[in-house]
PDB file of C-alpha atoms and ligand atoms in Angstrom:
ATOM      1  CA  UNK A  40       0.000   0.000   0.000  1.00 72.00           C
ATOM      2  CA  UNK A  41       1.409   3.379  -0.996  1.00 73.00           C
ATOM      3  CA  UNK A  42       1.662   6.549   1.042  1.00 84.00           C
ATOM      4  CA  UNK A  43      -1.802   7.503  -0.184  1.00 92.00           C
ATOM      5  CA  UNK A  44      -3.924   4.363  -0.531  1.00 95.00           C
ATOM      6  CA  UNK A  45      -6.662   4.377  -3.139  1.00 96.00           C
ATOM      7  CA  UNK A  46      -9.987   4.069  -1.358  1.00 97.00           C
ATOM      8  CA  UNK A  47     -13.196   3.185  -3.197  1.00 97.00           C
ATOM      9  CA  UNK A  48     -16.418   4.201  -1.434  1.00 97.00           C
ATOM     10  CA  UNK A  49     -19.290   2.217  -2.941  1.00 96.00           C
ATOM     11  CA  UNK A  50     -22.861   2.842  -1.857  1.00 95.00           C
ATOM     12  CA  UNK A  51     -25.197  -0.128  -2.100  1.00 93.00           C
ATOM     13  CA  UNK A  52     -28.229   1.721  -0.797  1.00 84.00           C
ATOM     14  CA  UNK A  53     -29.392   2.964   2.564  1.00 81.00           C
ATOM     15  CA  UNK A  54     -30.174   6.628   3.035  1.00 87.00           C
ATOM     16  CA  UNK A  55     -26.885   8.145   1.741  1.00 89.00           C
ATOM     17  CA  UNK A  56     -26.125   9.322   5.269  1.00 92.00           C
ATOM     18  CA  UNK A  57     -23.051   7.092   5.444  1.00 94.00           C
ATOM     19  CA  UNK A  58     -21.244   8.207   2.278  1.00 94.00           C
ATOM     20  CA  UNK A  59     -22.084  11.811   3.104  1.00 93.00           C
ATOM     21  CA  UNK A  60     -20.637  11.439   6.583  1.00 94.00           C
ATOM     22  CA  UNK A  61     -17.327  10.333   5.023  1.00 95.00           C
ATOM     23  CA  UNK A  62     -17.343  13.519   2.951  1.00 94.00           C
ATOM     24  CA  UNK A  63     -17.483  15.534   6.159  1.00 94.00           C
ATOM     25  CA  UNK A  64     -13.866  14.558   6.831  1.00 94.00           C
ATOM     26  CA  UNK A  65     -12.762  14.825   3.191  1.00 93.00           C
ATOM     27  CA  UNK A  66     -10.412  17.783   3.841  1.00 94.00           C
ATOM     28  CA  UNK A  67      -8.467  15.558   6.249  1.00 94.00           C
ATOM     29  CA  UNK A  68      -8.838  12.401   4.164  1.00 94.00           C
ATOM     30  CA  UNK A  69      -7.467  13.918   0.967  1.00 93.00           C
ATOM     31  CA  UNK A  70      -4.109  14.402   2.702  1.00 94.00           C
ATOM     32  CA  UNK A  71      -3.839  10.725   3.617  1.00 94.00           C
ATOM     33  CA  UNK A  72      -5.627   8.851   0.803  1.00 95.00           C
ATOM     34  CA  UNK A  73      -7.070   9.092  -2.680  1.00 95.00           C
ATOM     35  CA  UNK A  74     -10.836   8.894  -2.330  1.00 95.00           C
ATOM     36  CA  UNK A  75     -13.011   7.515  -5.123  1.00 96.00           C
ATOM     37  CA  UNK A  76     -16.707   8.091  -4.534  1.00 93.00           C
ATOM     38  CA  UNK A  77     -19.500   8.949  -6.927  1.00 90.00           C
ATOM     39  CA  UNK A  78     -20.002  12.174  -4.958  1.00 88.00           C
ATOM     40  CA  UNK A  79     -16.609  13.446  -6.133  1.00 89.00           C
ATOM     41  CA  UNK A  80     -16.014  11.790  -9.506  1.00 87.00           C
ATOM     42  CA  UNK A  81     -17.085   8.967 -11.758  1.00 88.00           C
ATOM     43  CA  UNK A  82     -15.967   5.654 -10.312  1.00 91.00           C
ATOM     44  CA  UNK A  83     -14.933   2.436 -11.992  1.00 93.00           C
ATOM     45  CA  UNK A  84     -15.187  -0.600  -9.715  1.00 92.00           C
ATOM     46  CA  UNK A  85     -12.755  -2.517 -11.937  1.00 91.00           C
ATOM     47  CA  UNK A  86      -9.924  -0.108 -11.197  1.00 93.00           C
ATOM     48  CA  UNK A  87      -7.244  -1.195  -8.700  1.00 94.00           C
ATOM     49  CA  UNK A  88      -7.968   0.000  -5.174  1.00 96.00           C
ATOM     50  CA  UNK A  89      -6.227  -0.704  -1.892  1.00 96.00           C
ATOM     51  CA  UNK A  90      -9.319  -0.440   0.264  1.00 97.00           C
ATOM     52  CA  UNK A  91     -13.030  -0.664  -0.532  1.00 97.00           C
ATOM     53  CA  UNK A  92     -15.599   0.876   1.775  1.00 98.00           C
ATOM     54  CA  UNK A  93     -19.166  -0.355   1.385  1.00 97.00           C
ATOM     55  CA  UNK A  94     -22.097   1.689   2.655  1.00 96.00           C
ATOM     56  CA  UNK A  95     -25.693   0.507   2.815  1.00 92.00           C
ATOM     57  CA  UNK A  96     -27.054  -3.031   3.161  1.00 89.00           C
ATOM     58  CA  UNK A  97     -26.993  -5.719   0.489  1.00 91.00           C
ATOM     59  CA  UNK A  98     -30.350  -6.563  -1.086  1.00 87.00           C
ATOM     60  CA  UNK A  99     -30.106 -10.301  -1.636  1.00 85.00           C
ATOM     61  CA  UNK A 100     -32.891 -10.174  -4.237  1.00 82.00           C
ATOM     62  CA  UNK A 101     -30.774  -7.933  -6.478  1.00 88.00           C
ATOM     63  CA  UNK A 102     -28.330 -10.191  -8.340  1.00 92.00           C
ATOM     64  CA  UNK A 103     -26.577  -7.172  -9.865  1.00 94.00           C
ATOM     65  CA  UNK A 104     -25.777  -5.731  -6.427  1.00 94.00           C
ATOM     66  CA  UNK A 105     -24.679  -9.135  -5.129  1.00 95.00           C
ATOM     67  CA  UNK A 106     -22.352  -9.578  -8.128  1.00 96.00           C
ATOM     68  CA  UNK A 107     -20.958  -6.066  -7.753  1.00 97.00           C
ATOM     69  CA  UNK A 108     -20.214  -6.672  -4.095  1.00 97.00           C
ATOM     70  CA  UNK A 109     -18.480  -9.967  -4.893  1.00 97.00           C
ATOM     71  CA  UNK A 110     -16.470  -8.309  -7.672  1.00 97.00           C
ATOM     72  CA  UNK A 111     -15.303  -5.541  -5.376  1.00 97.00           C
ATOM     73  CA  UNK A 112     -14.366  -8.071  -2.687  1.00 97.00           C
ATOM     74  CA  UNK A 113     -12.354 -10.154  -5.118  1.00 96.00           C
ATOM     75  CA  UNK A 114     -10.234  -7.164  -6.166  1.00 94.00           C
ATOM     76  CA  UNK A 115      -9.273  -5.534  -2.867  1.00 96.00           C
ATOM     77  CA  UNK A 116      -7.180  -6.671   0.074  1.00 93.00           C
ATOM     78  CA  UNK A 117      -9.201  -4.748   2.611  1.00 96.00           C
ATOM     79  CA  UNK A 118     -12.973  -4.412   2.726  1.00 98.00           C
ATOM     80  CA  UNK A 119     -14.680  -2.136   5.260  1.00 97.00           C
ATOM     81  CA  UNK A 120     -18.390  -2.191   6.089  1.00 96.00           C
ATOM     82  CA  UNK A 121     -19.193   1.412   6.999  1.00 95.00           C
ATOM     83  CA  UNK A 122     -22.354   2.133   8.988  1.00 91.00           C
ATOM     84  CA  UNK A 123     -24.934  -0.021  10.690  1.00 87.00           C
ATOM     85  CA  UNK A 124     -26.748  -0.914   7.454  1.00 89.00           C
ATOM     86  CA  UNK A 125     -23.610  -2.404   5.889  1.00 93.00           C
ATOM     87  CA  UNK A 126     -22.184  -3.916   9.065  1.00 90.00           C
ATOM     88  CA  UNK A 127     -25.222  -5.365  10.850  1.00 84.00           C
ATOM     89  CA  UNK A 128     -28.226  -4.628   8.631  1.00 81.00           C
ATOM     90  CA  UNK A 129     -29.313  -1.597  10.649  1.00 77.00           C
ATOM     91  CA  UNK A 130     -32.718  -0.103  10.151  1.00 75.00           C
ATOM     92  CA  UNK A 131     -33.270  -1.948   6.868  1.00 76.00           C
ATOM     93  CA  UNK A 132     -33.511  -5.226   8.763  1.00 70.00           C
ATOM     94  CA  UNK A 133     -36.475  -3.764  10.642  1.00 65.00           C
ATOM     95  CA  UNK A 134     -38.135  -2.484   7.490  1.00 66.00           C
ATOM     96  CA  UNK A 135     -37.911  -5.809   5.700  1.00 64.00           C
ATOM     97  CA  UNK A 136     -39.716  -7.616   8.475  1.00 57.00           C
ATOM     98  CA  UNK A 137     -43.054  -6.569   7.040  1.00 49.00           C
ATOM     99  CA  UNK A 138     -45.736  -4.454   8.649  1.00 47.00           C
ATOM    100  CA  UNK A 139     -44.663  -1.398   6.661  1.00 50.00           C
ATOM    101  CA  UNK A 140     -45.459  -0.174   3.178  1.00 51.00           C
ATOM    102  CA  UNK A 141     -44.026  -1.210   0.843  1.00 52.00           C
ATOM    103  CA  UNK A 142     -43.395  -4.655   2.238  1.00 53.00           C
ATOM    104  CA  UNK A 143     -40.248  -6.166   0.869  1.00 55.00           C
ATOM    105  CA  UNK A 144     -39.709  -9.848   1.300  1.00 57.00           C
ATOM    106  CA  UNK A 145     -38.631 -10.900   4.772  1.00 55.00           C
ATOM    107  CA  UNK A 146     -34.835 -10.876   5.018  1.00 62.00           C
ATOM    108  CA  UNK A 147     -34.426  -9.099   1.699  1.00 77.00           C
ATOM    109  CA  UNK A 148     -31.790  -6.788   3.186  1.00 83.00           C
ATOM    110  CA  UNK A 149     -28.771  -8.164   4.977  1.00 85.00           C
ATOM    111  CA  UNK A 150     -25.426  -6.945   6.280  1.00 89.00           C
ATOM    112  CA  UNK A 151     -22.805  -7.327   3.556  1.00 93.00           C
ATOM    113  CA  UNK A 152     -21.089 -10.050   5.608  1.00 93.00           C
ATOM    114  CA  UNK A 153     -23.978 -12.295   4.515  1.00 90.00           C
ATOM    115  CA  UNK A 154     -22.384 -12.321   1.044  1.00 94.00           C
ATOM    116  CA  UNK A 155     -18.660 -11.543   1.407  1.00 96.00           C
ATOM    117  CA  UNK A 156     -15.899 -11.575   4.008  1.00 96.00           C
ATOM    118  CA  UNK A 157     -15.553  -8.245   5.760  1.00 97.00           C
ATOM    119  CA  UNK A 158     -12.232  -7.200   7.278  1.00 96.00           C
ATOM    120  CA  UNK A 159     -13.364  -4.242   9.379  1.00 96.00           C
ATOM    121  CA  UNK A 160     -16.757  -2.814  10.290  1.00 93.00           C
ATOM    122  CA  UNK A 161     -17.705   0.562  11.734  1.00 91.00           C
ATOM    123  CA  UNK A 162     -21.259   0.594  13.096  1.00 83.00           C
ATOM    124  CA  UNK A 163     -23.251   3.775  13.644  1.00 84.00           C
ATOM    125  CA  UNK A 164     -26.084   5.477  11.843  1.00 86.00           C
ATOM    126  CA  UNK A 165     -24.062   7.083  10.426  1.00 90.00           C
ATOM    127  CA  UNK A 166     -20.764   6.430  12.219  1.00 89.00           C
ATOM    128  CA  UNK A 167     -18.682   9.314  13.565  1.00 88.00           C
ATOM    129  CA  UNK A 168     -16.415   9.915  10.549  1.00 90.00           C
ATOM    130  CA  UNK A 169     -13.385  10.483  12.783  1.00 90.00           C
ATOM    131  CA  UNK A 170     -13.519   6.747  13.465  1.00 90.00           C
ATOM    132  CA  UNK A 171     -12.987   6.242   9.758  1.00 93.00           C
ATOM    133  CA  UNK A 172      -9.894   8.448   9.832  1.00 94.00           C
ATOM    134  CA  UNK A 173      -8.577   6.485  12.815  1.00 92.00           C
ATOM    135  CA  UNK A 174      -9.200   3.155  11.094  1.00 93.00           C
ATOM    136  CA  UNK A 175      -7.532   4.217   7.839  1.00 94.00           C
ATOM    137  CA  UNK A 176      -4.490   5.474   9.783  1.00 93.00           C
ATOM    138  CA  UNK A 177      -4.348   2.167  11.662  1.00 92.00           C
ATOM    139  CA  UNK A 178      -4.581   0.155   8.433  1.00 93.00           C
ATOM    140  CA  UNK A 179      -1.799   2.248   6.901  1.00 91.00           C
ATOM    141  CA  UNK A 180       0.483   1.758   9.892  1.00 90.00           C
ATOM    142  CA  UNK A 181      -0.614  -1.861  10.460  1.00 85.00           C
ATOM    143  CA  UNK A 182      -1.066  -1.333  14.159  1.00 80.00           C
ATOM    144  CA  UNK A 183      -3.341   0.209  16.752  1.00 77.00           C
ATOM    145  CA  UNK A 184      -6.166  -1.116  18.897  1.00 77.00           C
ATOM    146  CA  UNK A 185      -8.665   0.142  16.310  1.00 78.00           C
ATOM    147  CA  UNK A 186      -7.684  -2.661  13.968  1.00 88.00           C
ATOM    148  CA  UNK A 187      -8.547  -5.334  16.496  1.00 87.00           C
ATOM    149  CA  UNK A 188     -11.702  -3.534  17.596  1.00 84.00           C
ATOM    150  CA  UNK A 189     -13.135  -3.076  14.118  1.00 89.00           C
ATOM    151  CA  UNK A 190     -12.090  -6.549  13.023  1.00 91.00           C
ATOM    152  CA  UNK A 191     -14.127  -7.893  15.966  1.00 86.00           C
ATOM    153  CA  UNK A 192     -17.144  -5.814  14.971  1.00 83.00           C
ATOM    154  CA  UNK A 193     -16.887  -7.231  11.449  1.00 88.00           C
ATOM    155  CA  UNK A 194     -17.558 -10.672  12.904  1.00 85.00           C
ATOM    156  CA  UNK A 195     -20.591  -9.570  14.938  1.00 76.00           C
ATOM    157  CA  UNK A 196     -23.903 -10.560  13.442  1.00 69.00           C
ATOM    158  CA  UNK A 197     -26.246  -8.962  15.940  1.00 64.00           C
ATOM    159  CA  UNK A 198     -25.803  -5.578  17.550  1.00 59.00           C
ATOM    160  CA  UNK A 199     -29.092  -3.736  17.660  1.00 59.00           C
ATOM    161  CA  UNK A 200     -32.472  -3.608  19.370  1.00 58.00           C
ATOM    162  CA  UNK A 201     -34.033  -5.149  16.292  1.00 62.00           C
ATOM    163  CA  UNK A 202     -32.014  -8.253  17.001  1.00 63.00           C
ATOM    164  CA  UNK A 203     -33.355  -8.436  20.535  1.00 64.00           C
ATOM    165  CA  UNK A 204     -36.810  -8.777  19.005  1.00 68.00           C
ATOM    166  CA  UNK A 205     -35.570 -11.222  16.407  1.00 68.00           C
ATOM    167  CA  UNK A 206     -33.741 -13.578  18.728  1.00 67.00           C
ATOM    168  CA  UNK A 207     -35.669 -13.391  21.975  1.00 70.00           C
ATOM    169  CA  UNK A 208     -39.151 -11.995  21.541  1.00 72.00           C
ATOM    170  CA  UNK A 209     -40.206 -13.457  18.194  1.00 71.00           C
ATOM    171  CA  UNK A 210     -38.949 -16.898  19.114  1.00 72.00           C
ATOM    172  CA  UNK A 211     -41.037 -16.888  22.304  1.00 75.00           C
ATOM    173  CA  UNK A 212     -38.052 -16.878  24.700  1.00 75.00           C
ATOM    174  CA  UNK A 213     -38.968 -13.568  26.378  1.00 79.00           C
ATOM    175  CA  UNK A 214     -40.166 -14.024  29.976  1.00 81.00           C
ATOM    176  CA  UNK A 215     -41.505 -10.440  30.181  1.00 83.00           C
ATOM    177  CA  UNK A 216     -39.171  -9.494  33.029  1.00 82.00           C
ATOM    178  CA  UNK A 217     -38.911  -5.886  31.753  1.00 80.00           C
ATOM    179  CA  UNK A 218     -35.106  -5.663  32.191  1.00 76.00           C
ATOM    180  CA  UNK A 219     -34.656  -4.471  28.608  1.00 78.00           C
ATOM    181  CA  UNK A 220     -37.179  -1.672  29.134  1.00 81.00           C
ATOM    182  CA  UNK A 221     -35.477  -0.464  32.312  1.00 78.00           C
ATOM    183  CA  UNK A 222     -32.008  -0.553  30.775  1.00 70.00           C
ATOM    184  CA  UNK A 223     -32.765   0.962  27.348  1.00 73.00           C
ATOM    185  CA  UNK A 224     -30.719   4.218  27.258  1.00 68.00           C
ATOM    186  CA  UNK A 225     -33.225   6.046  25.041  1.00 75.00           C
ATOM    187  CA  UNK A 226     -36.432   4.669  26.627  1.00 82.00           C
ATOM    188  CA  UNK A 227     -37.253   3.204  23.240  1.00 81.00           C
ATOM    189  CA  UNK A 228     -39.001   0.082  24.545  1.00 85.00           C
ATOM    190  CA  UNK A 229     -42.485  -0.398  25.905  1.00 89.00           C
ATOM    191  CA  UNK A 230     -44.380  -3.458  27.093  1.00 89.00           C
ATOM    192  CA  UNK A 231     -47.381  -4.413  24.965  1.00 88.00           C
ATOM    193  CA  UNK A 232     -49.323  -7.572  25.817  1.00 85.00           C
ATOM    194  CA  UNK A 233     -46.414  -8.742  27.988  1.00 83.00           C
ATOM    195  CA  UNK A 234     -44.010  -8.368  25.050  1.00 82.00           C
ATOM    196  CA  UNK A 235     -41.353  -5.648  24.691  1.00 83.00           C
ATOM    197  CA  UNK A 236     -41.926  -3.509  21.629  1.00 84.00           C
ATOM    198  CA  UNK A 237     -39.721  -0.852  20.007  1.00 80.00           C
ATOM    199  CA  UNK A 238     -40.823   2.794  19.974  1.00 83.00           C
ATOM    200  CA  UNK A 239     -39.153   3.656  16.680  1.00 72.00           C
ATOM    201  CA  UNK A 240     -39.371   7.459  17.200  1.00 76.00           C
ATOM    202  CA  UNK A 241     -37.200   7.190  20.317  1.00 73.00           C
ATOM    203  CA  UNK A 242     -34.494   5.016  18.888  1.00 62.00           C
ATOM    204  CA  UNK A 243     -32.058   7.693  17.744  1.00 55.00           C
TER     205      UNK A 243
HETATM  206 FE1  LIG B  16     -28.342   5.717   6.440  1.00 80.79          FE
HETATM  207 FE2  LIG B  16     -27.905   4.902   8.928  1.00 80.79          FE
HETATM  208 FE3  LIG B  16     -27.931   3.121   6.954  1.00 80.79          FE
HETATM  209 FE4  LIG B  16     -25.912   4.827   7.136  1.00 80.79          FE
HETATM  210  S1  LIG B  16     -26.415   3.220   8.624  1.00 80.79           S
HETATM  211  S2  LIG B  16     -27.037   4.293   5.248  1.00 80.79           S
HETATM  212  S3  LIG B  16     -26.944   6.680   7.936  1.00 80.79           S
HETATM  213  S4  LIG B  16     -29.692   4.376   7.651  1.00 80.79           S
END
């Protein structure tokens, strides 16, 4: 990897908040890397890059997106999932559970690790972009606790309140003790019919 690694930022979907958050630190980034994102210039995914950063979740019903993601993975040494959508599915996992309009097929959206190996993941909706700077510096130097931290997050499959519903409540394992409601830092849970339920407006 050269002094200024070539970094591809590829947006698979989501709300655009993630790629825009990276642009917030562009003045700092341009001194340490060459950034290729469709917000700054036309991008060619078949070019040689050192690092690819994926934002947004993967829609597993879109073969073109799945192929693009696999192609990017096969060409770079380092793949970063940036943001909760890309790293753990984020809010799109909630929306594809049904109950909303439109109703995509259950499990349509997945974290990108469902399709490809991810080296590092930065959760957050969107993440604090300074974390991105810290991770890129750590990758360049090959050291730093950030590397270990974000490599661990890349292996995590479940990190959000949606997953609490998925794993515990929907499978009937919840004993209605209310501990999740008491401990939720944003008071975003309520008990309905002895089941905890998310108050979406309070989640952020
Ligand atoms: Fe948007 Fe949040 Fe998903 Fe990023 S993680 S694309 S900010 S919804």
